[in-house]
Short mmCIF file of C-alpha atoms in Angstrom, two decimals:
data_model
loop_
_atom_site.label_atom_id
_atom_site.label_comp_id
_atom_site.label_asym_id
_atom_site.label_seq_id
_atom_site.Cartn_x
_atom_site.Cartn_y
_atom_site.Cartn_z
CA UNK K 19 -16.28 14.34 -185.73
CA UNK K 20 -19.91 13.93 -186.20
CA UNK K 21 -22.11 13.87 -183.18
CA UNK K 22 -24.48 10.81 -183.92
CA UNK K 23 -27.60 12.22 -181.75
CA UNK K 24 -29.09 15.75 -182.65
CA UNK K 25 -29.20 18.20 -179.62
CA UNK K 26 -33.14 18.06 -177.56
CA UNK K 27 -34.16 21.26 -179.48
CA UNK K 28 -34.09 19.77 -182.69
CA UNK K 29 -36.82 17.20 -181.67
CA UNK K 30 -38.80 20.01 -179.77
CA UNK K 31 -41.38 23.21 -181.54
CA UNK K 32 -40.30 26.28 -180.07
CA UNK K 33 -43.19 28.22 -178.81
CA UNK K 34 -43.64 32.27 -178.07
CA UNK K 35 -46.53 33.84 -176.61
CA UNK K 36 -47.42 37.30 -177.80
CA UNK K 37 -50.15 38.59 -175.19
CA UNK K 38 -51.16 42.29 -174.29
CA UNK K 39 -50.18 45.18 -176.52
CA UNK K 40 -47.57 45.26 -178.55
CA UNK K 41 -44.95 47.97 -177.79
CA UNK K 42 -41.39 48.68 -176.93
CA UNK K 43 -41.26 45.67 -173.94
CA UNK K 44 -43.02 43.32 -176.07
CA UNK K 45 -40.87 44.02 -179.31
CA UNK K 46 -37.53 43.79 -176.77
CA UNK K 47 -38.55 40.20 -175.50
CA UNK K 48 -40.06 38.78 -178.73
CA UNK K 49 -36.66 39.94 -180.89
CA UNK K 50 -34.38 38.19 -178.09
CA UNK K 51 -36.62 35.07 -178.26
CA UNK K 52 -36.91 34.92 -182.11
CA UNK K 53 -32.79 35.02 -181.90
CA UNK K 54 -32.85 32.12 -179.18
CA UNK K 55 -34.90 30.38 -181.53
CA UNK K 56 -32.53 30.78 -184.30
CA UNK K 57 -29.27 29.99 -182.09
CA UNK K 58 -30.72 26.45 -180.75
CA UNK K 59 -31.81 25.49 -184.11
CA UNK K 60 -35.32 24.74 -183.39
CA UNK K 61 -37.20 23.01 -186.55
CA UNK K 62 -40.15 25.15 -186.22
CA UNK K 63 -42.11 27.60 -184.06
CA UNK K 64 -45.35 28.04 -182.68
CA UNK K 65 -46.53 31.76 -182.32
CA UNK K 66 -49.30 32.19 -179.98
CA UNK K 67 -50.98 35.45 -180.52
CA UNK K 68 -53.60 37.16 -178.04
CA UNK K 69 -52.99 40.80 -178.46
CA UNK K 70 -55.61 43.76 -179.46
CA UNK K 71 -52.56 45.24 -181.68
CA UNK K 72 -49.91 47.81 -180.72
CA UNK K 73 -47.75 50.58 -182.37
CA UNK K 74 -46.49 50.79 -185.78
CA UNK K 75 -42.98 50.46 -185.71
CA UNK K 76 -42.76 47.74 -182.85
CA UNK K 77 -45.20 45.89 -184.75
CA UNK K 78 -43.28 46.25 -187.81
CA UNK K 79 -40.12 45.05 -186.13
CA UNK K 80 -41.37 42.19 -184.92
CA UNK K 81 -42.86 41.20 -188.30
CA UNK K 82 -39.48 41.85 -189.95
CA UNK K 83 -37.57 39.41 -187.62
CA UNK K 84 -40.39 36.72 -188.06
CA UNK K 85 -39.84 36.79 -191.99
CA UNK K 86 -35.93 36.27 -191.70
CA UNK K 87 -36.29 33.76 -189.34
CA UNK K 88 -39.17 31.94 -191.72
CA UNK K 89 -36.76 31.56 -194.62
CA UNK K 90 -35.00 28.82 -192.21
CA UNK K 91 -37.65 27.10 -190.58
CA UNK K 92 -41.44 26.84 -190.45
CA UNK K 93 -43.69 29.28 -188.29
CA UNK K 94 -47.38 28.84 -187.74
CA UNK K 95 -49.30 31.55 -185.69
CA UNK K 96 -52.22 30.53 -183.60
CA UNK K 97 -54.86 33.60 -183.04
CA UNK K 98 -55.98 33.20 -179.50
CA UNK K 99 -58.97 34.81 -177.63
CA UNK K 100 -58.34 38.02 -179.82
CA UNK K 101 -55.43 38.67 -182.46
CA UNK K 102 -56.41 42.09 -184.05
CA UNK K 103 -54.59 45.09 -185.88
CA UNK K 104 -51.27 44.74 -184.69
CA UNK K 105 -51.62 41.30 -183.68
CA UNK K 106 -53.04 40.51 -187.28
CA UNK K 107 -49.74 42.17 -188.76
CA UNK K 108 -47.13 40.40 -186.85
CA UNK K 109 -48.98 36.95 -187.52
CA UNK K 110 -48.54 37.96 -191.11
CA UNK K 111 -44.95 37.39 -190.68
CA UNK K 112 -45.87 33.47 -190.51
CA UNK K 113 -46.26 30.59 -192.96
CA UNK K 114 -49.76 29.90 -191.88
CA UNK K 115 -52.21 30.74 -189.80
CA UNK K 116 -55.17 28.72 -187.21
CA UNK K 117 -57.81 30.42 -185.75
CA UNK K 118 -60.22 29.37 -183.19
CA UNK K 119 -63.83 30.06 -184.63
CA UNK K 120 -64.91 32.36 -182.26
CA UNK K 121 -61.31 34.30 -182.16
CA UNK K 122 -61.64 38.16 -182.38
CA UNK K 123 -59.45 39.24 -184.95
CA UNK K 124 -59.34 41.62 -187.93
CA UNK K 125 -59.41 45.25 -187.01
CA UNK K 126 -56.94 45.95 -190.00
CA UNK K 127 -56.26 49.88 -189.92
CA UNK K 128 -54.81 52.87 -188.09
CA UNK K 129 -56.06 55.27 -185.36
CA UNK K 130 -54.37 58.17 -183.83
CA UNK K 131 -55.50 59.87 -180.99
CA UNK K 132 -55.08 63.06 -178.71
CA UNK K 133 -56.86 64.76 -176.00
CA UNK K 134 -58.53 68.51 -176.40
CA UNK K 135 -58.99 70.18 -172.81
CA UNK K 136 -59.30 73.42 -174.12
CA UNK K 137 -62.92 73.76 -173.01
CA UNK K 138 -62.01 72.59 -169.64
CA UNK K 139 -58.94 74.86 -169.50
CA UNK K 140 -60.94 78.07 -170.61
CA UNK K 141 -63.37 77.20 -167.27
CA UNK K 142 -60.66 76.87 -164.61
CA UNK K 143 -59.00 80.21 -166.20
CA UNK K 144 -55.61 78.41 -167.94
CA UNK K 145 -53.59 78.98 -171.20
CA UNK K 146 -50.43 78.22 -172.53
CA UNK K 147 -47.74 80.65 -174.34
CA UNK K 148 -46.19 78.70 -176.70
CA UNK K 149 -43.00 79.52 -179.10
CA UNK K 150 -42.35 76.81 -181.77
CA UNK K 151 -39.84 76.49 -184.43
CA UNK K 152 -42.59 75.79 -187.22
CA UNK K 153 -46.47 75.83 -187.45
CA UNK K 154 -46.63 72.34 -187.15
CA UNK K 155 -44.22 71.40 -183.96
CA UNK K 156 -47.17 71.37 -181.42
CA UNK K 157 -49.53 69.21 -183.53
CA UNK K 158 -51.94 67.63 -181.62
CA UNK K 159 -51.78 69.64 -178.64
CA UNK K 160 -54.27 68.93 -175.92
CA UNK K 161 -55.14 72.99 -175.28
CA UNK K 162 -56.40 73.65 -178.54
CA UNK K 163 -58.30 72.07 -181.53
CA UNK K 164 -56.55 70.70 -184.80
CA UNK K 165 -56.35 73.03 -187.46
CA UNK K 166 -57.56 72.16 -191.23
CA UNK K 167 -53.78 71.71 -192.39
CA UNK K 168 -53.21 69.68 -189.45
CA UNK K 169 -55.69 67.40 -189.75
CA UNK K 170 -54.70 66.87 -193.22
CA UNK K 171 -51.17 66.02 -192.20
CA UNK K 172 -52.30 63.39 -189.73
CA UNK K 173 -54.83 62.12 -192.56
CA UNK K 174 -51.74 61.69 -194.92
CA UNK K 175 -49.66 60.16 -192.21
CA UNK K 176 -52.60 57.55 -191.13
CA UNK K 177 -53.05 56.98 -195.04
CA UNK K 178 -49.68 56.07 -195.37
CA UNK K 179 -49.17 53.64 -192.28
CA UNK K 180 -52.73 52.32 -193.64
CA UNK K 181 -51.49 51.47 -197.20
CA UNK K 182 -47.98 49.57 -195.34
CA UNK K 183 -50.61 47.29 -193.54
CA UNK K 184 -52.94 46.32 -196.54
CA UNK K 185 -49.85 45.52 -198.60
CA UNK K 186 -48.21 43.32 -196.06
CA UNK K 187 -51.30 41.24 -195.59
CA UNK K 188 -51.97 41.06 -199.45
CA UNK K 189 -48.76 39.65 -199.90
CA UNK K 190 -48.80 37.54 -197.20
CA UNK K 191 -51.96 36.01 -197.80
CA UNK K 192 -51.58 35.88 -201.47
CA UNK K 193 -54.73 38.17 -202.35
CA UNK K 194 -54.93 41.54 -204.15
CA UNK K 195 -54.51 44.93 -202.19
CA UNK K 196 -58.29 45.89 -203.65
CA UNK K 197 -59.52 42.42 -201.94
CA UNK K 198 -57.98 43.13 -198.79
CA UNK K 199 -59.66 46.66 -198.81
CA UNK K 200 -62.81 45.21 -198.56
CA UNK K 201 -62.43 44.13 -195.27
CA UNK K 202 -59.93 46.41 -194.12
CA UNK K 203 -61.89 49.22 -192.69
CA UNK K 204 -61.30 48.43 -189.18
CA UNK K 205 -64.19 46.00 -188.67
CA UNK K 206 -63.27 43.09 -186.37
CA UNK K 207 -64.68 39.60 -187.24
CA UNK K 208 -64.61 35.95 -185.99
CA UNK K 209 -62.05 33.31 -186.96
CA UNK K 210 -64.77 31.43 -188.87
CA UNK K 211 -64.93 34.91 -190.60
CA UNK K 212 -61.45 35.34 -190.99
CA UNK K 213 -60.90 32.02 -192.98
CA UNK K 214 -63.85 33.03 -195.17
CA UNK K 215 -61.99 35.87 -196.15
CA UNK K 216 -58.50 34.20 -196.61
CA UNK K 217 -56.96 36.05 -193.68
CA UNK K 218 -56.33 32.55 -191.97
CA UNK K 219 -55.73 28.95 -193.07
CA UNK K 220 -57.75 26.91 -190.97
CA UNK K 221 -59.74 26.53 -187.71
CA UNK K 222 -58.49 25.06 -184.52
CA UNK K 223 -56.91 25.26 -181.11
CA UNK K 224 -53.63 25.96 -180.11
CA UNK K 225 -53.08 22.01 -180.23
CA UNK K 226 -54.44 21.71 -183.52
CA UNK K 227 -51.74 23.95 -184.51
CA UNK K 228 -48.90 22.56 -182.52
CA UNK K 229 -49.50 19.28 -184.43
CA UNK K 230 -49.63 21.17 -187.59
CA UNK K 231 -46.42 22.86 -186.67
CA UNK K 232 -44.98 19.21 -186.02
CA UNK K 233 -45.81 17.99 -189.04
CA UNK K 234 -44.46 20.90 -191.28
CA UNK K 235 -41.27 20.26 -189.63
CA UNK K 236 -40.89 16.30 -190.14
CA UNK K 237 -41.85 15.61 -186.29
CA UNK K 238 -44.11 13.22 -184.91
CA UNK K 239 -47.32 15.42 -183.42
CA UNK K 240 -47.99 12.44 -181.14
CA UNK K 241 -44.70 13.02 -179.09
CA UNK K 242 -43.48 16.54 -180.29
CA UNK K 243 -42.92 18.85 -177.15
CA UNK K 244 -42.80 22.55 -177.18
CA UNK K 245 -40.23 24.80 -175.78
CA UNK K 246 -41.65 28.02 -174.51
CA UNK K 247 -39.71 30.93 -174.70
CA UNK K 248 -40.75 33.31 -172.13
CA UNK K 249 -39.04 36.29 -170.10
CA UNK K 250 -37.84 34.65 -166.69
CA UNK K 251 -39.55 35.89 -163.87
CA UNK K 252 -37.83 38.02 -160.71
CA UNK K 253 -36.37 36.11 -158.34
CA UNK K 254 -39.12 36.43 -155.53
CA UNK K 255 -41.93 35.45 -158.07
CA UNK K 256 -39.96 32.24 -158.84
CA UNK K 257 -39.38 31.11 -154.88
CA UNK K 258 -42.53 32.56 -153.43
CA UNK K 259 -44.90 31.50 -156.49
CA UNK K 260 -48.71 33.09 -156.32
CA UNK K 261 -48.03 34.52 -153.09
CA UNK K 262 -46.52 37.47 -154.95
CA UNK K 263 -48.99 37.43 -158.09
CA UNK K 264 -50.06 41.22 -159.00
CA UNK K 265 -50.63 40.04 -162.61
CA UNK K 266 -54.10 41.93 -162.22
CA UNK K 267 -52.55 45.14 -160.96
CA UNK K 268 -49.54 44.89 -163.51
CA UNK K 269 -52.24 44.76 -166.41
CA UNK K 270 -53.96 47.73 -165.68
CA UNK K 271 -50.25 49.49 -165.16
CA UNK K 272 -49.20 48.21 -168.37
CA UNK K 273 -52.43 49.51 -170.18
CA UNK K 274 -52.07 52.89 -168.24
CA UNK K 275 -48.45 53.21 -169.31
CA UNK K 276 -49.26 52.36 -172.97
CA UNK K 277 -52.04 54.69 -173.21
CA UNK K 278 -49.83 57.66 -172.11
CA UNK K 279 -46.47 56.55 -173.93
CA UNK K 280 -48.52 56.23 -177.31
CA UNK K 281 -50.67 59.49 -176.78
CA UNK K 282 -50.47 61.46 -180.59
CA UNK K 283 -48.84 57.93 -182.08
CA UNK K 284 -50.41 56.04 -184.97
CA UNK K 285 -51.40 53.07 -183.72
CA UNK K 286 -52.49 49.76 -185.09
CA UNK K 287 -54.71 49.17 -181.96
CA UNK K 288 -58.05 47.49 -181.49
CA UNK K 289 -59.97 49.75 -179.41
CA UNK K 290 -63.52 48.35 -178.42
#
């Protein structure tokens, strides 16, 4: 028997928010949300991105999941206040991109950072004895300068990651690699500039993006609602509401944890 009525999800647009630095927790949450979108058979997805970017591998996994989902449904990305570096990369997994005229975007590039505390350690009389299996096992150690061979190894790593980024943007935006490299030098630009460069399709708000998504899915933009898929809040937060709001402290905590956990890793991250 064929049920004559469509499930309510098929008359709604799925909406997923990407906020803050992209790392393991974000990847896990987004992959679960994208699976839910597929299982509930939403006809389209509105992806709201407000992120400075993040780790390379996590951004690539989210992008790949979006590409797979995009074979079945329409996906529109809406760039918010900032969608840079890894935020741009995952946006490439959508069919179309909408940005505000003043959105901060771009920062297509790769960065790796380490800390050199050699001078400080010498002043306090601290040194380390290191036994290693090879000359590069302690590359980016914080108690000494990089050697020239180590610098070259890391530069090759950065160049490889950068090339992957550029090729993905070129393929998604139907641009040549040479064209992308003219603006993929780490600079940031506005949504207006991104439109002129071919990085986004339209200028507009999230509401404009929602209406476009509905139209692409064959739905009425005046009546179609969004169903936001988000991580469920802890029980006490749901019961007591804003009285337990620690979002500010949580943001600083998450940023600190991100900085510590990604030290020495190549990042697709905008650092103002």
